[in-house]
GROMACS .gro file of C-alpha atoms in nm:
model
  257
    1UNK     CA    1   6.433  -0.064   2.196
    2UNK     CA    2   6.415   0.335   2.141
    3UNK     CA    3   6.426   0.314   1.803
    4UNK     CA    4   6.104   0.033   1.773
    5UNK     CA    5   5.892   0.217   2.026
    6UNK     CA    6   5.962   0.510   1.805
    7UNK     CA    7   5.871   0.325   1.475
    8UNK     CA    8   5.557   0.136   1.658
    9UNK     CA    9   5.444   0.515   1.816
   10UNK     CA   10   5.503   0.645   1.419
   11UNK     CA   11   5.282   0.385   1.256
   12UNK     CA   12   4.993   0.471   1.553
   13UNK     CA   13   5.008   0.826   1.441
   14UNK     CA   14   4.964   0.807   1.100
   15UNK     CA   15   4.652   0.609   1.130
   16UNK     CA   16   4.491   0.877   1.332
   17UNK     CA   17   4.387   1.099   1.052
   18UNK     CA   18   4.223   0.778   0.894
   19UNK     CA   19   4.051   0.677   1.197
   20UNK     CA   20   3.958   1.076   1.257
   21UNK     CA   21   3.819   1.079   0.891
   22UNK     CA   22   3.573   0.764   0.957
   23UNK     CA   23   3.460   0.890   1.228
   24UNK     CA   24   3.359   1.184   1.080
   25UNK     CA   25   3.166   1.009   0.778
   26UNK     CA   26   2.788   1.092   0.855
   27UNK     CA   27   2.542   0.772   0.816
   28UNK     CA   28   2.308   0.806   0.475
   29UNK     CA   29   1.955   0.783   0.597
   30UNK     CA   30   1.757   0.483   0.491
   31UNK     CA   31   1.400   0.470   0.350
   32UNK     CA   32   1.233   0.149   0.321
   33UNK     CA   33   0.975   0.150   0.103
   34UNK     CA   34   0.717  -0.134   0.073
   35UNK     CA   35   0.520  -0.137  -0.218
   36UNK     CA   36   0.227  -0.324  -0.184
   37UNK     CA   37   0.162  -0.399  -0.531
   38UNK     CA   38   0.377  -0.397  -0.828
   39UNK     CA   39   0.659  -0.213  -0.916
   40UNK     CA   40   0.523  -0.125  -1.243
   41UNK     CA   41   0.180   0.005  -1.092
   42UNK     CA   42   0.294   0.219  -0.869
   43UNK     CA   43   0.605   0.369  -1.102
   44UNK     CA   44   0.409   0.727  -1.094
   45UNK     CA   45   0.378   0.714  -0.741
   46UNK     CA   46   0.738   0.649  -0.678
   47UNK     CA   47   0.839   0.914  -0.968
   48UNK     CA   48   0.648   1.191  -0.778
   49UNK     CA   49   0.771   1.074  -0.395
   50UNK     CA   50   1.155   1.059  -0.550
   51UNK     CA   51   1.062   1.396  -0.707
   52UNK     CA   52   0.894   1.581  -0.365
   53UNK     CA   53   1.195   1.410  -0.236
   54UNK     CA   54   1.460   1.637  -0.438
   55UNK     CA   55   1.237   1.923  -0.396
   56UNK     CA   56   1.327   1.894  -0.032
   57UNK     CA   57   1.675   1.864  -0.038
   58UNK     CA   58   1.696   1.451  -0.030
   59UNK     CA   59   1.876   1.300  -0.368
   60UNK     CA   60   1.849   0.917  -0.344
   61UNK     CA   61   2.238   0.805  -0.440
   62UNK     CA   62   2.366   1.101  -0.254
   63UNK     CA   63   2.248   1.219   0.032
   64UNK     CA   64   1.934   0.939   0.099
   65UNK     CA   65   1.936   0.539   0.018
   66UNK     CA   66   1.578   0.372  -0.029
   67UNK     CA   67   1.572   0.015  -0.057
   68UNK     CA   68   1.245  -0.073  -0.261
   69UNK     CA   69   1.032  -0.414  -0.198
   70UNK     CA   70   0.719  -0.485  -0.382
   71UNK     CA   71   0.465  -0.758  -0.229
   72UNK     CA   72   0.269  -0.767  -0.592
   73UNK     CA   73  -0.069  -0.822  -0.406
   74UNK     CA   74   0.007  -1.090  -0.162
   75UNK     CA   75  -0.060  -0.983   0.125
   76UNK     CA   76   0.158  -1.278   0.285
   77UNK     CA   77   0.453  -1.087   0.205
   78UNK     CA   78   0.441  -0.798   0.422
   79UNK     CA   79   0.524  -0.942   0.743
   80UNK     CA   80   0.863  -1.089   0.559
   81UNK     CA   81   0.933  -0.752   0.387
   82UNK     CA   82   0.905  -0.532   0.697
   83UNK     CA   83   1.097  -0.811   0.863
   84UNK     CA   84   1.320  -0.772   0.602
   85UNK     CA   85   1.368  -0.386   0.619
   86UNK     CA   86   1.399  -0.390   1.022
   87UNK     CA   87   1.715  -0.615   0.970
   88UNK     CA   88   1.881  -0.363   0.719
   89UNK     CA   89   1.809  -0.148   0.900
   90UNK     CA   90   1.591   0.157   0.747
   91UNK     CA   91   1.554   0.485   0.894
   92UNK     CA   92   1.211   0.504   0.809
   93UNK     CA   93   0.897   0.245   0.672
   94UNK     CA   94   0.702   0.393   0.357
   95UNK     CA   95   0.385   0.232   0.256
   96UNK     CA   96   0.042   0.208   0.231
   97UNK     CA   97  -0.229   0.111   0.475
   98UNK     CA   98  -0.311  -0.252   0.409
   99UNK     CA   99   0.071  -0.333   0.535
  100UNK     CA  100   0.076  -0.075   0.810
  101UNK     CA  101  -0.009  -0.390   1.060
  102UNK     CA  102   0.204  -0.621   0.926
  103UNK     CA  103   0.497  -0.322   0.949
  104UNK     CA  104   0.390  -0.202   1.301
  105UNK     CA  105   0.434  -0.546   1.443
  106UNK     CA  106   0.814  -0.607   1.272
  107UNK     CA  107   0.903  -0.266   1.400
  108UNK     CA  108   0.749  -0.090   1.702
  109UNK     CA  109   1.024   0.162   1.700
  110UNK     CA  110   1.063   0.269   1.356
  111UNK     CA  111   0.850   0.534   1.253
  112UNK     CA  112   0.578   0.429   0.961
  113UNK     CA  113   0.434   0.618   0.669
  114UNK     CA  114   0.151   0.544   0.536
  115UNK     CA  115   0.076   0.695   0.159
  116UNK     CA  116  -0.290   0.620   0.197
  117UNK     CA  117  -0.549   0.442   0.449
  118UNK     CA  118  -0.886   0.405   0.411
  119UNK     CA  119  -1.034   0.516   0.802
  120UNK     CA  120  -0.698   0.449   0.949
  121UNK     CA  121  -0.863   0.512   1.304
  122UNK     CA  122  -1.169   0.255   1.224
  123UNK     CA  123  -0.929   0.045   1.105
  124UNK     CA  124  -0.698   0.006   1.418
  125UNK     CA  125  -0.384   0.156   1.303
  126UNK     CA  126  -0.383   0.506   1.460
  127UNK     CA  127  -0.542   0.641   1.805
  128UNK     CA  128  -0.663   0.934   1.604
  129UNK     CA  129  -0.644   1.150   1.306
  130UNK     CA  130  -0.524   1.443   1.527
  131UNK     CA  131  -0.276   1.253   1.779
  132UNK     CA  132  -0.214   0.926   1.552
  133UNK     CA  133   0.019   0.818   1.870
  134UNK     CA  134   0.306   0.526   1.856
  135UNK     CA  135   0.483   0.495   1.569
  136UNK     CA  136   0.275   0.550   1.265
  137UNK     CA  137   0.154   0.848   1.055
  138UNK     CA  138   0.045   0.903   0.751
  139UNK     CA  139  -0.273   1.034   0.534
  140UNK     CA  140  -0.630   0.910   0.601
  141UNK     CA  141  -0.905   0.862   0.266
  142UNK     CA  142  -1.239   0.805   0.247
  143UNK     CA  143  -1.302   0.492   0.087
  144UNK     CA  144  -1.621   0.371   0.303
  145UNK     CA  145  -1.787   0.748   0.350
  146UNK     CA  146  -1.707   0.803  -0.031
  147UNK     CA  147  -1.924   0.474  -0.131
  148UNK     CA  148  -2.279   0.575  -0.091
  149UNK     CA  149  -2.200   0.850  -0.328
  150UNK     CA  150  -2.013   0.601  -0.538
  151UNK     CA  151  -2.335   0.388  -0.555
  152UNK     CA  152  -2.562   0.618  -0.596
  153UNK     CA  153  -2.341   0.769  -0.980
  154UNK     CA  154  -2.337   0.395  -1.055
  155UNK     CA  155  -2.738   0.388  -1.055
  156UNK     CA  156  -2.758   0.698  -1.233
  157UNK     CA  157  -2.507   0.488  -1.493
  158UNK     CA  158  -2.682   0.156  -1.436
  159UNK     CA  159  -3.032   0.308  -1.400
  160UNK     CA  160  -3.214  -0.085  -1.404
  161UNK     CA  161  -3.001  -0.195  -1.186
  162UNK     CA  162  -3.129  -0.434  -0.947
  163UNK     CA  163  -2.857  -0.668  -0.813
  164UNK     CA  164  -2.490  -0.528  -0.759
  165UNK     CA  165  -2.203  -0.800  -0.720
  166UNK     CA  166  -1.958  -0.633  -0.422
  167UNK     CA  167  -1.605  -0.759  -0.453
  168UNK     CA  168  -1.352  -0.718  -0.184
  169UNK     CA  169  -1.020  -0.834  -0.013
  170UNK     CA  170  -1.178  -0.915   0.319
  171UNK     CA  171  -0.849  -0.959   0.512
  172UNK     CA  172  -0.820  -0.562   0.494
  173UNK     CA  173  -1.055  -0.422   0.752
  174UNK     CA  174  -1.091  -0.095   0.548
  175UNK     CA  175  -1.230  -0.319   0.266
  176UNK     CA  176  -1.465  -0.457   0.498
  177UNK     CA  177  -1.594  -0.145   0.599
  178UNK     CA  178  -1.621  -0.054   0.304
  179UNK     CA  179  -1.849  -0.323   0.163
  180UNK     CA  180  -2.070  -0.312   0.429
  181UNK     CA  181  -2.149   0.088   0.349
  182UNK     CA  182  -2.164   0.006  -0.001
  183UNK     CA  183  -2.442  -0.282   0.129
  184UNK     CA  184  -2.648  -0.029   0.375
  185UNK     CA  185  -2.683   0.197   0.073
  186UNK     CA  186  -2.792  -0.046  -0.191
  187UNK     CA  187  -3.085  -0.175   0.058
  188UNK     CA  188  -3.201   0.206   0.104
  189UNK     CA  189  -3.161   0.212  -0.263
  190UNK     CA  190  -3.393  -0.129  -0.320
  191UNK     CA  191  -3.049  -0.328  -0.432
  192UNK     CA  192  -2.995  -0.674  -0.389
  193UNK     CA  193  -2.617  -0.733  -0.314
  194UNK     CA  194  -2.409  -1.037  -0.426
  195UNK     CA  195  -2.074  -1.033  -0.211
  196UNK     CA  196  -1.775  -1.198  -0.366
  197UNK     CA  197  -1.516  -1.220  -0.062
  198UNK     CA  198  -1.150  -1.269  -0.190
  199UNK     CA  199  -0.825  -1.305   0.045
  200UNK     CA  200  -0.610  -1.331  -0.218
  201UNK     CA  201  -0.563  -1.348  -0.638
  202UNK     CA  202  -0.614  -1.720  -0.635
  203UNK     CA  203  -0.965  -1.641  -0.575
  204UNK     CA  204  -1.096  -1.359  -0.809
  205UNK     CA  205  -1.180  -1.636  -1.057
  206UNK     CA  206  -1.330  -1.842  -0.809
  207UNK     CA  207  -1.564  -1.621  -0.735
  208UNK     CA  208  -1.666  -1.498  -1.088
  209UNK     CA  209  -1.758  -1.834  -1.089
  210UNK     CA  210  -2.007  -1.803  -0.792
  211UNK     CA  211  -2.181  -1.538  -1.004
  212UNK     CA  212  -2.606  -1.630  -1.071
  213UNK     CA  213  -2.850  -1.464  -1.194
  214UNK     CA  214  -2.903  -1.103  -1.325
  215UNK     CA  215  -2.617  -0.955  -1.189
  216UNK     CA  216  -2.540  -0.593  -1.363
  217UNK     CA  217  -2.275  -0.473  -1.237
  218UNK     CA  218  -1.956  -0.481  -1.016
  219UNK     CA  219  -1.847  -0.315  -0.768
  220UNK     CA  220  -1.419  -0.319  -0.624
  221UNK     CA  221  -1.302  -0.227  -0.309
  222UNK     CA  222  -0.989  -0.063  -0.396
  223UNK     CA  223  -0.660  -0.188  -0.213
  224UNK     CA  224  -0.325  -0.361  -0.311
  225UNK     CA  225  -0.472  -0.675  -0.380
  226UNK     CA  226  -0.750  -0.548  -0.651
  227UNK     CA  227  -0.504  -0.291  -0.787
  228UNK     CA  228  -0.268  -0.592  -0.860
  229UNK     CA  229  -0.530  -0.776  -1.017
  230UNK     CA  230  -0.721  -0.459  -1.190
  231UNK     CA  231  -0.702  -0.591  -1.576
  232UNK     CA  232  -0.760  -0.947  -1.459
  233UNK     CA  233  -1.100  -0.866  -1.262
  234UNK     CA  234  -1.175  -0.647  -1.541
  235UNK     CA  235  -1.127  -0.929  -1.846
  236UNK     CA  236  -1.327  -1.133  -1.645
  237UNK     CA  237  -1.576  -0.905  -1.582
  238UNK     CA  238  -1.624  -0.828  -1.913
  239UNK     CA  239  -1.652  -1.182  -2.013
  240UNK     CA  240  -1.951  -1.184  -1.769
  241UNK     CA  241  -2.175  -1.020  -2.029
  242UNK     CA  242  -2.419  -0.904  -1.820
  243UNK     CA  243  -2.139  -0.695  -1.597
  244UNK     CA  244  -2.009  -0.355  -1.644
  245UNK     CA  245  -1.702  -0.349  -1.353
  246UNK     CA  246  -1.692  -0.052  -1.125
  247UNK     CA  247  -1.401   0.051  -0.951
  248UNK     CA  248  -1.345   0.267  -0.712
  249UNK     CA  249  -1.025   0.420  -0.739
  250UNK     CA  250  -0.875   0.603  -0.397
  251UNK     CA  251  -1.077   0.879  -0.279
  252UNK     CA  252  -1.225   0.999  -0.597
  253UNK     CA  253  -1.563   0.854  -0.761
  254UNK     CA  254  -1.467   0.565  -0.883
  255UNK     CA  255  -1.441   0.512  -1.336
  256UNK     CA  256  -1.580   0.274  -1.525
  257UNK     CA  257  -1.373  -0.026  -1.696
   0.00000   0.00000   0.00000
């Protein structure tokens, strides 16, 4: 009997440095980062986050895991994505505004990033710019303070312009807001406005087809949604002869297409 217990209390020793050494592993941190649109459109954006990333001390493989998800436009998938990444679980939810709701709601104790959100405090998802609150952060552009000016180069562009077609994703409140700016400035400017309300890419066609009249040019709300579908609204656009597509693009001017 002395000479088991002595075996059995043998074998519990030497699997004390094993347990020791897993107990001293440290956790990798997690970053989840939901791409709204595709992983192909947004490949600079990642380069230069993985690259500020390195520059901080954080090498993804070694010291940091992100798990990458890309809703390609569809806004439908962000509720299942940041469902998704909650599960995992992530350290930390990267992305941009449109899916900050969607994110917020799956996890209410994870802290959110947001690379870009057009009035994020109009828009519902912070208390403030100065004392966001809760859970989410991130950086705040001016999509619907930026359009006036935005309208007003397009006329100097377009200089007979007299009705402007105004497309955007009107399940984003920031688009929203953003269309009706651009539609206060085109009646100070003497600008009829022809909204074409999408939800989703199923409709961009749809409501090309809507389009009557003398109708110049285009106007795009910029979010996930019209960034998906930029060379689509832009072919079709085109094929509208009497349409020169405007986009605006973040918080600078907007180009031409």
């Amino acid at each position: 009997m002395r000479r088991r217990a002595f075996i059995a209390g043998l074998g519990s020793a030497a699997a004390w440095p094993v347990v020791a050494r897993a107990q001293n592993v440290e956790k990798v941190p997690v970053i989840g980062f939901l791409g709204t649109a595709t992983s192909s459109g947004w490949s600079h954006w990642v380069a230069a986050f993985v690259q500020r990333l390195r520059e901080l001390g954080w090498i993804e493989g070694r010291n940091i895991t992100i798990e990458y998800r890309w809703a390609e436009g569809r806004s439908e998938r962000y509720a299942e994505i940041a469902a998704e990444l909650v599960r995992l679980p992530v350290d930390v939810i990267v992305t941009s505004g449109i899916a900050v709701a969607a994110a917020k709601q799956a996890a209410s104790s994870i802290p959110i990033v947001f690379a870009l959100a057009s009035d994020p405090v109009g828009t519902g998802l912070v208390a403030s710019l100065a004392r966001p609150g809760g859970n989410v952060t991130g950086l705040s552009g001016l999509g619907a303070e930026l359009a006036s000016k935005r309208l007003e180069l397009l006329r100097g562009v377009v200089p007979d312009l007299g009705r402007l077609a105004i497309m955007g994703n009107v399940g984003y409140p920031a688009s929203v807001l953003e269309m009706g700016e651009v539609r206060a400035t085109a009646r100070t400017l003497g600008l009829e406005v022809v909204p074409l309300e999408i939800r989703q890419a199923e409709d961009i066609e749809t409501a090309f087809e809507r389009l009557k009249g003398d109708v110049k040019a285009l106007y795009v709300c910029t979010d996930a949604l019209t960034d998906a579908n930029g060379n689509r609204i832009s072919a079709l656009a085109l094929a509208w002869t009497k349409v020169s597509p405007w986009r605006a693009c973040g918080t600078s001017t907007g180009q031409m297409k």
